[in-house]
Short mmCIF file of C-alpha atoms and ligand atoms in Angstrom, two decimals:
data_model
loop_
_atom_site.label_atom_id
_atom_site.label_comp_id
_atom_site.label_asym_id
_atom_site.label_seq_id
_atom_site.Cartn_x
_atom_site.Cartn_y
_atom_site.Cartn_z
CA UNK Q 1 -0.01 -0.06 0.11
CA UNK Q 2 1.47 3.62 -0.89
CA UNK Q 3 0.53 6.10 1.83
CA UNK Q 4 1.05 9.83 1.70
CA UNK Q 5 4.91 10.52 2.00
CA UNK Q 6 4.72 14.12 3.31
CA UNK Q 7 2.70 16.09 6.02
CA UNK Q 8 3.17 19.27 8.04
CA UNK Q 9 5.35 18.89 11.03
CA UNK Q 10 3.81 21.75 12.62
CA UNK Q 11 0.19 19.91 12.54
CA UNK Q 12 1.72 16.95 14.44
CA UNK Q 13 3.29 19.07 17.05
CA UNK Q 14 0.23 21.07 17.61
CA UNK Q 15 -1.57 17.80 18.39
CA UNK Q 16 1.27 16.63 20.77
CA UNK Q 17 3.88 18.50 22.46
CA UNK Q 18 6.99 19.72 20.96
CA UNK Q 19 9.43 17.46 22.88
CA UNK Q 20 7.99 14.57 21.79
CA UNK Q 21 8.22 15.10 18.10
CA UNK Q 22 12.08 14.74 17.34
CA UNK Q 23 12.74 15.28 13.42
CA UNK Q 24 16.61 14.63 14.04
CA UNK Q 25 16.78 11.09 15.12
CA UNK Q 26 14.88 9.46 12.04
CA UNK Q 27 18.13 7.62 10.67
CA UNK Q 28 18.75 5.51 13.51
CA UNK Q 29 15.26 5.46 14.56
CA UNK Q 30 14.10 4.13 11.06
CA UNK Q 31 16.39 0.84 11.61
CA UNK Q 32 16.53 -2.11 13.50
CA UNK Q 33 18.99 -5.06 14.05
CA UNK Q 34 18.17 -6.69 10.57
CA UNK Q 35 20.15 -4.20 8.86
CA UNK Q 36 17.32 -3.39 6.24
CA UNK Q 37 18.19 -0.42 4.39
CA UNK Q 38 14.71 1.46 3.76
CA UNK Q 39 13.52 4.84 5.02
CA UNK Q 40 14.21 7.04 6.53
CA UNK Q 41 11.04 8.18 8.19
CA UNK Q 42 9.84 11.67 8.37
CA UNK Q 43 9.75 12.18 12.17
CA UNK Q 44 10.20 10.07 15.32
CA UNK Q 45 7.31 10.62 17.93
CA UNK Q 46 8.40 9.59 21.49
CA UNK Q 47 5.21 9.17 22.92
CA UNK Q 48 5.09 10.14 26.76
CA UNK Q 49 1.31 9.31 27.41
CA UNK Q 50 -1.44 7.15 26.01
CA UNK Q 51 -3.20 10.25 24.88
CA UNK Q 52 -0.20 11.18 22.66
CA UNK Q 53 -0.36 7.58 21.09
CA UNK Q 54 -3.97 8.08 20.38
CA UNK Q 55 -3.39 11.42 18.95
CA UNK Q 56 -0.51 10.36 16.72
CA UNK Q 57 -2.70 7.64 15.22
CA UNK Q 58 -5.56 9.91 14.57
CA UNK Q 59 -3.27 12.35 12.95
CA UNK Q 60 -1.76 9.55 10.77
CA UNK Q 61 -5.12 8.16 9.98
CA UNK Q 62 -6.47 11.64 8.87
CA UNK Q 63 -3.46 12.12 6.73
CA UNK Q 64 -2.79 8.79 5.44
CA UNK Q 65 0.60 8.34 6.90
CA UNK Q 66 2.25 4.98 7.90
CA UNK Q 67 3.15 4.59 11.44
CA UNK Q 68 5.75 2.28 12.62
CA UNK Q 69 5.52 1.35 16.43
CA UNK Q 70 8.96 0.89 17.81
CA UNK Q 71 10.48 -0.42 21.17
CA UNK Q 72 14.20 -0.81 21.26
CA UNK Q 73 14.67 -1.59 17.70
CA UNK Q 74 16.50 -4.85 18.61
CA UNK Q 75 14.25 -6.82 16.21
CA UNK Q 76 16.03 -8.84 13.59
CA UNK Q 77 13.26 -9.40 11.12
CA UNK Q 78 12.89 -5.76 9.89
CA UNK Q 79 9.46 -5.24 11.79
CA UNK Q 80 10.47 -1.70 13.14
CA UNK Q 81 12.11 -0.63 9.85
CA UNK Q 82 10.56 2.67 8.95
CA UNK Q 83 9.78 3.69 5.23
CA UNK Q 84 10.28 7.04 3.77
CA UNK Q 85 7.82 9.63 5.14
CA UNK Q 86 6.55 7.68 7.86
CA UNK Q 87 6.09 8.27 11.60
CA UNK Q 88 7.91 6.30 13.98
CA UNK Q 89 6.25 6.02 17.21
CA UNK Q 90 8.78 5.24 19.99
CA UNK Q 91 7.24 3.68 22.99
CA UNK Q 92 10.28 3.54 25.09
CA UNK Q 93 9.47 6.73 27.35
CA UNK Q 94 6.35 4.77 28.44
CA UNK Q 95 8.61 2.67 30.77
CA UNK Q 96 6.66 2.49 34.07
CA UNK Q 97 6.29 -0.75 36.01
CA UNK Q 98 3.02 0.41 37.41
CA UNK Q 99 2.34 -2.42 39.89
CA UNK Q 100 3.35 -6.02 40.91
CA UNK Q 101 0.85 -7.69 42.73
CA UNK Q 102 2.27 -10.73 44.43
CA UNK Q 103 -0.74 -12.37 45.36
CA UNK Q 104 -2.03 -12.67 42.02
CA UNK Q 105 1.50 -13.16 40.70
CA UNK Q 106 0.98 -10.36 37.98
CA UNK Q 107 2.80 -7.19 36.91
CA UNK Q 108 1.17 -4.27 35.20
CA UNK Q 109 3.42 -2.51 32.86
CA UNK Q 110 4.10 0.17 30.18
CA UNK Q 111 5.16 -1.03 26.67
CA UNK Q 112 8.73 0.75 27.03
CA UNK Q 113 9.93 -1.33 30.21
CA UNK Q 114 13.21 -3.36 29.42
CA UNK Q 115 12.40 -6.87 29.67
CA UNK Q 116 15.21 -7.73 32.28
CA UNK Q 117 14.11 -4.64 34.49
CA UNK Q 118 10.51 -6.17 34.80
CA UNK Q 119 12.20 -9.74 35.83
CA UNK Q 120 14.73 -7.83 38.32
CA UNK Q 121 11.44 -5.83 39.65
CA UNK Q 122 9.92 -9.43 40.30
CA UNK Q 123 12.58 -10.66 42.02
CA UNK Q 124 12.12 -8.28 44.92
CA UNK Q 125 8.66 -10.12 45.23
CA UNK Q 126 10.00 -13.47 45.16
CA UNK Q 127 8.89 -13.85 41.54
CA UNK Q 128 10.20 -13.76 37.98
CA UNK Q 129 9.13 -12.97 34.46
CA UNK Q 130 9.91 -16.25 32.58
CA UNK Q 131 10.42 -14.90 28.89
CA UNK Q 132 14.05 -14.05 28.60
CA UNK Q 133 15.08 -13.43 24.91
CA UNK Q 134 18.84 -13.10 24.24
CA UNK Q 135 18.30 -9.33 24.08
CA UNK Q 136 16.78 -9.24 27.56
CA UNK Q 137 18.87 -6.36 28.50
CA UNK Q 138 17.65 -3.99 25.75
CA UNK Q 139 14.43 -5.26 24.45
CA UNK Q 140 11.24 -3.96 25.49
CA UNK Q 141 8.02 -5.68 26.71
CA UNK Q 142 5.97 -3.86 23.97
CA UNK Q 143 8.41 -5.35 21.54
CA UNK Q 144 8.59 -8.82 22.92
CA UNK Q 145 4.69 -8.81 22.86
CA UNK Q 146 4.59 -7.71 19.15
CA UNK Q 147 7.00 -10.31 18.19
CA UNK Q 148 5.83 -13.06 20.58
CA UNK Q 149 9.41 -13.32 21.69
CA UNK Q 150 10.96 -16.48 23.09
CA UNK Q 151 14.04 -17.03 24.77
CA UNK Q 152 16.30 -19.67 26.64
CA UNK Q 153 13.80 -20.59 29.40
CA UNK Q 154 11.20 -21.38 26.77
CA UNK Q 155 11.46 -25.26 26.82
CA UNK Q 156 9.80 -25.19 30.38
CA UNK Q 157 7.93 -21.90 30.34
CA UNK Q 158 6.91 -21.22 26.72
CA UNK Q 159 6.94 -17.83 24.84
CA UNK Q 160 5.75 -14.37 25.84
CA UNK Q 161 2.10 -15.26 24.50
CA UNK Q 162 2.11 -17.74 27.70
CA UNK Q 163 2.83 -14.68 29.88
CA UNK Q 164 0.38 -12.04 28.59
CA UNK Q 165 -3.07 -11.93 30.49
CA UNK Q 166 -4.58 -8.67 28.82
CA UNK Q 167 -3.36 -5.59 26.92
CA UNK Q 168 -4.35 -2.06 26.29
CA UNK Q 169 -4.18 -1.37 22.82
CA UNK Q 170 -4.55 1.82 20.79
CA UNK Q 171 -6.17 1.04 17.47
CA UNK Q 172 -5.39 2.49 14.00
CA UNK Q 173 -8.31 5.18 14.59
CA UNK Q 174 -7.02 6.16 18.06
CA UNK Q 175 -9.52 4.33 20.08
CA UNK Q 176 -8.06 2.48 23.11
CA UNK Q 177 -9.29 -1.28 23.80
CA UNK Q 178 -8.69 -3.66 26.38
CA UNK Q 179 -8.40 -7.32 25.29
CA UNK Q 180 -7.96 -10.23 27.63
CA UNK Q 181 -8.48 -10.00 31.49
CA UNK Q 182 -6.63 -10.23 34.59
CA UNK Q 183 -7.59 -13.79 35.31
CA UNK Q 184 -5.75 -17.11 34.63
CA UNK Q 185 -8.64 -18.45 32.75
CA UNK Q 186 -10.95 -16.80 30.25
CA UNK Q 187 -13.27 -18.02 27.48
CA UNK Q 188 -15.59 -14.82 26.76
CA UNK Q 189 -15.39 -13.94 23.08
CA UNK Q 190 -13.07 -14.38 20.21
CA UNK Q 191 -9.34 -14.49 21.43
CA UNK Q 192 -8.36 -11.13 20.36
CA UNK Q 193 -5.49 -11.01 22.87
CA UNK Q 194 -3.92 -14.03 21.10
CA UNK Q 195 -4.44 -12.44 17.72
CA UNK Q 196 -2.62 -9.25 18.94
CA UNK Q 197 0.37 -11.02 20.67
CA UNK Q 198 2.48 -11.46 17.80
CA UNK Q 199 1.02 -9.16 15.27
CA UNK Q 200 4.21 -7.04 15.02
CA UNK Q 201 2.49 -3.65 15.42
CA UNK Q 202 0.11 -4.13 12.36
CA UNK Q 203 -3.27 -4.14 14.22
CA UNK Q 204 -2.46 -1.83 17.32
CA UNK Q 205 -0.08 -0.19 19.36
CA UNK Q 206 0.12 -1.83 22.94
CA UNK Q 207 0.27 0.56 25.59
CA UNK Q 208 -0.24 -1.54 28.96
CA UNK Q 209 0.06 -5.05 29.51
CA UNK Q 210 -0.82 -7.32 32.59
CA UNK Q 211 1.76 -10.17 32.56
CA UNK Q 212 1.99 -13.53 34.45
CA UNK Q 213 4.93 -13.91 36.85
CA UNK Q 214 5.94 -17.18 38.27
CA UNK Q 215 7.56 -18.06 41.75
CA UNK Q 216 11.28 -17.30 41.39
CA UNK Q 217 13.26 -20.93 41.29
CA UNK Q 218 14.97 -21.32 44.50
CA UNK Q 219 17.81 -23.43 42.94
CA UNK Q 220 19.32 -24.07 39.33
CA UNK Q 221 21.37 -27.06 38.35
CA UNK Q 222 23.17 -27.05 34.73
CA UNK Q 223 24.63 -29.97 32.80
CA UNK Q 224 26.76 -29.67 29.85
CA UNK Q 225 27.57 -32.43 27.40
CA UNK Q 226 29.81 -32.82 24.46
CA UNK Q 227 29.14 -35.01 21.39
CA UNK Q 228 31.16 -36.48 18.32
CA UNK Q 229 28.24 -35.11 16.02
CA UNK Q 230 25.28 -32.78 15.76
CA UNK Q 231 23.16 -35.98 15.13
CA UNK Q 232 23.98 -37.33 18.37
CA UNK Q 233 23.53 -34.21 20.22
CA UNK Q 234 20.00 -34.01 18.74
CA UNK Q 235 19.35 -37.39 19.71
CA UNK Q 236 20.33 -36.72 23.06
CA UNK Q 237 18.07 -33.85 23.16
CA UNK Q 238 14.97 -36.24 22.29
CA UNK Q 239 16.45 -38.74 24.99
CA UNK Q 240 16.23 -35.79 27.44
CA UNK Q 241 12.53 -34.65 26.43
CA UNK Q 242 11.68 -38.41 27.06
CA UNK Q 243 13.21 -38.86 30.51
CA UNK Q 244 10.04 -37.34 32.20
CA UNK Q 245 12.23 -34.10 33.04
CA UNK Q 246 11.13 -30.93 31.83
CA UNK Q 247 14.24 -28.96 31.68
CA UNK Q 248 14.06 -25.03 31.68
CA UNK Q 249 16.98 -24.78 29.02
CA UNK Q 250 17.86 -27.13 26.54
CA UNK Q 251 20.01 -25.81 23.87
CA UNK Q 252 22.24 -27.19 21.04
CA UNK Q 253 25.25 -25.26 19.59
CA UNK Q 254 27.47 -26.74 16.57
CA UNK Q 255 30.98 -27.38 16.19
CA UNK Q 256 31.79 -24.30 13.92
CA UNK Q 257 30.12 -22.02 16.55
CA UNK Q 258 31.97 -23.54 19.39
CA UNK Q 259 35.16 -22.74 17.48
CA UNK Q 260 34.14 -19.20 17.01
CA UNK Q 261 33.43 -18.82 20.93
CA UNK Q 262 36.85 -20.33 21.51
CA UNK Q 263 38.48 -17.62 19.40
CA UNK Q 264 36.50 -15.00 21.44
CA UNK Q 265 36.91 -16.42 24.81
CA UNK Q 266 40.47 -18.12 24.78
CA UNK Q 267 38.30 -21.51 25.85
CA UNK Q 268 38.95 -25.05 24.12
CA UNK Q 269 35.32 -26.10 23.95
CA UNK Q 270 35.63 -27.33 20.25
CA UNK Q 271 38.19 -29.70 21.56
CA UNK Q 272 35.58 -31.24 23.74
CA UNK Q 273 33.65 -32.45 20.92
CA UNK Q 274 31.87 -31.31 17.57
CA UNK Q 275 28.45 -30.31 19.23
CA UNK Q 276 27.24 -29.06 22.66
CA UNK Q 277 24.27 -29.69 24.41
CA UNK Q 278 23.31 -27.55 27.49
CA UNK Q 279 20.24 -28.35 30.08
CA UNK Q 280 19.37 -26.60 33.03
CA UNK Q 281 16.72 -27.68 35.64
CA UNK Q 282 15.16 -25.09 38.37
CA UNK Q 283 13.18 -25.44 41.34
CA UNK Q 284 13.26 -27.46 44.37
CA UNK Q 285 13.99 -30.57 42.54
CA UNK Q 286 16.65 -28.79 40.37
CA UNK Q 287 19.57 -30.99 41.50
CA UNK Q 288 17.32 -34.25 41.20
CA UNK Q 289 16.24 -33.41 37.71
CA UNK Q 290 19.96 -32.50 36.61
CA UNK Q 291 20.99 -35.95 37.74
CA UNK Q 292 18.23 -37.65 35.61
CA UNK Q 293 19.38 -35.54 32.82
CA UNK Q 294 23.14 -36.52 33.43
CA UNK Q 295 22.30 -40.24 33.66
CA UNK Q 296 20.63 -39.90 30.22
CA UNK Q 297 23.37 -38.21 28.60
CA UNK Q 298 26.59 -39.83 30.13
CA UNK Q 299 26.07 -43.22 27.78
CA UNK Q 300 25.39 -40.95 24.96
CA UNK Q 301 27.93 -38.11 25.22
CA UNK Q 302 31.72 -37.79 24.98
CA UNK Q 303 31.74 -35.59 27.82
CA UNK Q 304 29.29 -34.51 30.61
CA UNK Q 305 29.69 -31.92 33.26
CA UNK Q 306 27.16 -31.11 35.93
CA UNK Q 307 26.92 -28.08 38.30
CA UNK Q 308 24.74 -26.77 41.07
CA UNK Q 309 26.82 -23.77 41.91
CA UNK Q 310 25.89 -20.43 40.28
CA UNK Q 311 29.06 -19.33 39.42
CA UNK Q 312 30.02 -22.73 37.56
CA UNK Q 313 26.79 -22.70 36.01
CA UNK Q 314 27.42 -19.33 34.45
CA UNK Q 315 30.49 -20.77 32.99
CA UNK Q 316 28.92 -23.75 31.31
CA UNK Q 317 26.30 -21.22 30.08
CA UNK Q 318 28.98 -19.43 28.27
CA UNK Q 319 28.95 -21.65 25.26
CA UNK Q 320 25.29 -20.68 24.42
CA UNK Q 321 25.34 -17.00 26.08
CA UNK Q 322 28.47 -16.02 23.81
CA UNK Q 323 27.37 -17.91 20.57
CA UNK Q 324 26.13 -14.65 18.86
CA UNK Q 325 28.73 -12.31 20.11
CA UNK Q 326 31.26 -14.61 19.01
CA UNK Q 327 29.89 -14.73 15.36
CA UNK Q 328 29.35 -10.96 15.44
CA UNK Q 329 32.98 -10.76 15.57
CA UNK Q 330 33.74 -12.53 12.33
CA UNK Q 331 31.38 -10.47 10.16
CA UNK Q 332 27.66 -9.08 9.75
CA UNK Q 333 25.37 -11.49 10.94
CA UNK Q 334 21.87 -12.60 9.64
CA UNK Q 335 20.05 -14.28 12.11
CA UNK Q 336 17.41 -16.72 11.09
CA UNK Q 337 14.90 -18.51 13.09
CA UNK Q 338 13.12 -21.51 11.71
CA UNK Q 339 11.35 -23.90 13.89
CA UNK Q 340 10.64 -27.43 13.42
CA UNK Q 341 8.87 -30.54 15.28
CA UNK Q 342 11.55 -31.33 17.62
CA UNK Q 343 12.03 -34.70 16.43
CA UNK Q 344 13.02 -33.03 13.03
CA UNK Q 345 15.74 -31.14 14.89
CA UNK Q 346 18.85 -33.40 13.62
CA UNK Q 347 17.29 -33.47 10.00
CA UNK Q 348 17.06 -29.49 10.11
CA UNK Q 349 20.53 -29.05 11.28
CA UNK Q 350 22.15 -31.52 8.81
CA UNK Q 351 19.94 -29.98 6.16
CA UNK Q 352 21.19 -26.47 7.07
CA UNK Q 353 25.15 -27.95 7.06
CA UNK Q 354 24.33 -29.19 3.57
CA UNK Q 355 22.89 -25.88 2.26
CA UNK Q 356 26.00 -24.03 3.60
CA UNK Q 357 28.31 -26.54 2.05
CA UNK Q 358 26.27 -26.47 -1.63
CA UNK Q 359 25.83 -22.55 -1.75
CA UNK Q 360 29.22 -21.59 -0.37
CA UNK Q 361 27.19 -19.65 2.41
CA UNK Q 362 28.98 -19.29 5.71
CA UNK Q 363 26.20 -20.56 8.35
CA UNK Q 364 26.61 -21.49 11.91
CA UNK Q 365 23.92 -23.14 13.84
CA UNK Q 366 22.55 -23.04 17.27
CA UNK Q 367 19.28 -24.19 18.35
CA UNK Q 368 16.49 -24.14 21.18
CA UNK Q 369 16.46 -27.77 21.32
CA UNK Q 370 13.68 -27.93 23.73
CA UNK Q 371 11.10 -26.82 21.20
CA UNK Q 372 12.72 -27.12 18.06
CA UNK Q 373 13.61 -23.51 17.43
CA UNK Q 374 16.84 -23.61 15.11
CA UNK Q 375 18.91 -20.19 14.33
CA UNK Q 376 21.02 -20.73 11.37
CA UNK Q 377 23.35 -17.72 11.48
CA UNK Q 378 24.52 -16.54 8.13
CA UNK Q 379 27.79 -14.65 8.65
CA UNK Q 380 28.73 -12.09 5.49
CA UNK Q 381 31.37 -9.48 4.99
CA UNK Q 382 30.96 -6.33 7.13
CA UNK Q 383 29.46 -3.71 5.12
CA UNK Q 384 27.33 -5.88 2.90
CA UNK Q 385 23.97 -4.27 3.52
CA UNK Q 386 22.57 -6.37 0.59
CA UNK Q 387 23.08 -9.97 0.81
CA UNK Q 388 25.18 -11.70 -1.95
CA UNK Q 389 23.28 -14.25 -4.36
CA UNK Q 390 24.68 -17.18 -2.64
CA UNK Q 391 23.59 -16.14 0.78
CA UNK Q 392 20.13 -15.23 -0.59
CA UNK Q 393 19.82 -18.79 -2.10
CA UNK Q 394 20.79 -20.22 1.32
CA UNK Q 395 18.15 -18.43 3.26
CA UNK Q 396 15.50 -19.45 0.49
CA UNK Q 397 16.75 -23.07 0.78
CA UNK Q 398 16.69 -22.86 4.59
CA UNK Q 399 12.97 -21.66 4.57
CA UNK Q 400 11.96 -24.42 2.17
CA UNK Q 401 13.74 -27.11 4.47
CA UNK Q 402 11.57 -25.77 7.32
CA UNK Q 403 8.38 -26.05 5.73
CA UNK Q 404 9.48 -29.44 4.08
CA UNK Q 405 9.95 -30.70 7.62
CA UNK Q 406 6.61 -29.49 8.92
CA UNK Q 407 8.02 -26.49 10.32
CA UNK Q 408 7.76 -22.57 10.31
CA UNK Q 409 9.40 -19.72 8.94
CA UNK Q 410 9.85 -18.06 12.31
CA UNK Q 411 9.84 -19.62 15.88
CA UNK Q 412 10.06 -16.14 17.69
CA UNK Q 413 11.59 -13.21 15.61
CA UNK Q 414 8.77 -12.52 13.47
CA UNK Q 415 7.98 -12.16 9.78
CA UNK Q 416 8.80 -8.36 9.65
CA UNK Q 417 9.97 -7.22 6.36
CA UNK Q 418 12.38 -10.05 5.60
CA UNK Q 419 10.09 -13.07 5.44
CA UNK Q 420 6.95 -11.71 3.80
CA UNK Q 421 7.57 -13.45 0.44
CA UNK Q 422 7.44 -16.70 2.18
CA UNK Q 423 4.33 -16.43 4.46
CA UNK Q 424 1.71 -17.65 1.84
CA UNK Q 425 3.48 -20.65 1.27
CA UNK Q 426 3.58 -21.28 4.99
CA UNK Q 427 0.06 -20.71 5.71
CA UNK Q 428 -1.56 -21.15 2.30
CA UNK Q 429 -3.86 -18.90 0.03
CA UNK Q 430 -7.15 -19.03 2.14
CA UNK Q 431 -5.46 -18.32 5.55
CA UNK Q 432 -3.46 -15.44 3.50
CA UNK Q 433 -6.85 -13.85 2.47
CA UNK Q 434 -8.40 -14.04 5.84
CA UNK Q 435 -5.10 -12.35 7.51
CA UNK Q 436 -5.36 -9.55 5.01
CA UNK Q 437 -9.24 -9.43 5.82
CA UNK Q 438 -8.52 -9.12 9.60
CA UNK Q 439 -5.68 -6.53 8.86
CA UNK Q 440 -8.58 -4.49 6.94
CA UNK Q 441 -11.05 -4.60 9.76
CA UNK Q 442 -8.43 -3.26 12.31
CA UNK Q 443 -6.82 -0.82 10.07
CA UNK Q 444 -8.87 0.16 7.25
CA UNK Q 445 -6.59 2.82 5.94
CA UNK Q 446 -3.62 0.47 6.25
CA UNK Q 447 -1.35 3.06 8.30
CA UNK Q 448 -0.06 0.69 10.97
CA UNK Q 449 3.32 -0.74 9.95
CA UNK Q 450 2.14 -1.41 6.29
CA UNK Q 451 4.26 -4.17 4.41
CA UNK Q 452 4.94 -6.11 7.51
CA UNK Q 453 4.16 -9.69 9.04
CA UNK Q 454 1.48 -10.70 6.72
C1 FAD V 501 21.42 -9.87 20.60
C2 FAD V 501 19.88 -10.13 20.31
C3 FAD V 501 19.44 -11.34 20.81
C4 FAD V 501 18.11 -11.56 20.19
N1 FAD V 501 17.68 -12.87 21.05
C5 FAD V 501 16.58 -12.91 20.79
C6 FAD V 501 15.63 -14.11 21.35
O1 FAD V 501 16.27 -14.87 22.34
N2 FAD V 501 14.64 -14.56 21.25
C7 FAD V 501 13.63 -13.39 20.70
O2 FAD V 501 12.37 -13.94 20.40
N3 FAD V 501 14.16 -12.35 20.03
C8 FAD V 501 15.54 -12.16 20.17
N4 FAD V 501 16.17 -10.99 19.37
C9 FAD V 501 15.08 -10.14 18.74
C10 FAD V 501 14.38 -9.06 19.28
O3 FAD V 501 15.18 -8.66 20.62
C11 FAD V 501 13.07 -9.17 19.77
O4 FAD V 501 12.37 -9.38 18.52
C12 FAD V 501 12.49 -8.28 20.70
O5 FAD V 501 11.25 -8.76 20.95
C13 FAD V 501 12.12 -6.86 20.00
O6 FAD V 501 11.80 -5.99 21.13
P1 FAD V 501 12.13 -4.40 20.85
O7 FAD V 501 11.56 -3.72 22.02
O8 FAD V 501 13.51 -4.07 20.43
O9 FAD V 501 11.16 -4.14 19.49
P2 FAD V 501 11.62 -3.36 18.13
O10 FAD V 501 12.44 -4.09 17.49
O11 FAD V 501 11.45 -1.96 18.43
O12 FAD V 501 10.10 -3.83 17.33
C14 FAD V 501 9.79 -5.40 17.00
C15 FAD V 501 8.42 -5.39 16.46
O13 FAD V 501 7.37 -5.22 17.46
C16 FAD V 501 6.55 -3.91 17.01
N5 FAD V 501 6.39 -3.08 18.40
C17 FAD V 501 7.38 -2.66 19.10
N6 FAD V 501 6.81 -2.21 20.18
C18 FAD V 501 5.15 -2.09 20.08
C19 FAD V 501 4.15 -1.94 20.91
N7 FAD V 501 4.45 -1.24 21.85
N8 FAD V 501 2.84 -2.02 20.18
C20 FAD V 501 2.94 -2.50 18.88
N9 FAD V 501 3.86 -3.09 18.22
C21 FAD V 501 5.22 -2.90 18.87
C22 FAD V 501 7.43 -3.16 15.86
O14 FAD V 501 6.61 -2.31 14.94
C23 FAD V 501 8.05 -4.20 15.33
O15 FAD V 501 7.25 -4.89 14.36
C24 FAD V 501 17.49 -10.82 19.60
C25 FAD V 501 17.78 -9.63 19.12
C26 FAD V 501 19.15 -9.31 19.42
C27 FAD V 501 19.86 -7.98 18.84
#
């Protein structure tokens, strides 16, 4: 959809207040971490209140201007990338933790709250906020909700959707609605809450959320195992899932990524094996569960280490936590995000390695083995804004592989701008039509993050 590319800044300023409208910042605020080069936007509105969000959307609807909601811009799918002439609606100033109700185990927050800050605040009440994307220290709750973000603890606690009880959302015409209830169960009406979570800013702007908190685990216990091959590590992950224990973390890292971590950290991880599996249990039974996992892994692995000590656990987690920073040292990273049924994990990783070999693309792999979410990381030369043809071919083939294995294009990062060409191939024409009909119903003028997600 083409939207008007010009409007008078003075009109917008008159509707808001001048310090909320920032014409200078448009270059950086038009980008996210995908590196997608479009834009720049015409202006950045840093909303300081729900009323300003409403006024911005009413203004945009009246003038037919695209609005791109923005949290921290840490997205990797191009969801927060803003086109020429658009308004970036930055929600990061709405960053209050309104209340934490320990008796209900819920938090009420504004969208600009940094994910780790909510978790820390919940900790003061003996609680925690389970979704923990790798970007937990920079991403916002609004962005997490809009992308249905996942994280390392997803194997046991699921994704952001599992933690959202209700949302206040400003619609494209400026109306404020509430979807969901602050209850743990609810059936009334269609599940608009479920629809809005993961809608990538295309159906409404989240301005407040009530989120489920959980009792903070009293202990964690970590098991690290190394294998001769990625197939063996994937088979071991399946064995852990079948053991009756549900680990909070279950992660796989491939050999080339281990070598990259060694180069960054001065460690010798790759010497331990060609694939790494990390499991962590939490709660009162953490040590018992870790013992069960270690028993399962010992006959399968080349080497197994277990620890209940927090410092030692942190060391064992290094191989997973440092995977992305290690690859970012090599060049520009393009983070893909397919998910497959967990039983197809080995086929997926093997397929990605074959694609790397056949296309010549440099691809590293780590995966949330607990839920089948695989991150093939393409590394291209720094400064290569547009992907070279062999990398594009590799990405295309990775998406095809995911669908062939009964999987999906994106487990947690969203479709954004980058994966739109593939959506119909995954969902089918009829569902695609329904999705566009829903978009038209919520946003008839097509002003909310046009060209994204569907
Ligand atoms: C180092 C690194 C590690 C990462 N690890 C993970 C990971 O483990 N798991 C994971 O899921 N992701 C991960 N990500 C991706 C990213 O951090 C997540 O997608 C995150 O949820 C984006 O939050 P944000 O606040 O930066 O949102 P942005 O990037 O600003 O926006 C993302 C999308 O949400 C929309 N949006 C933002 N705020 C709102 C709002 N209030 N209302 C409506 N729409 C809104 C935007 O329009 C856009 O479509 C990682 C990124 C980096 C850089």
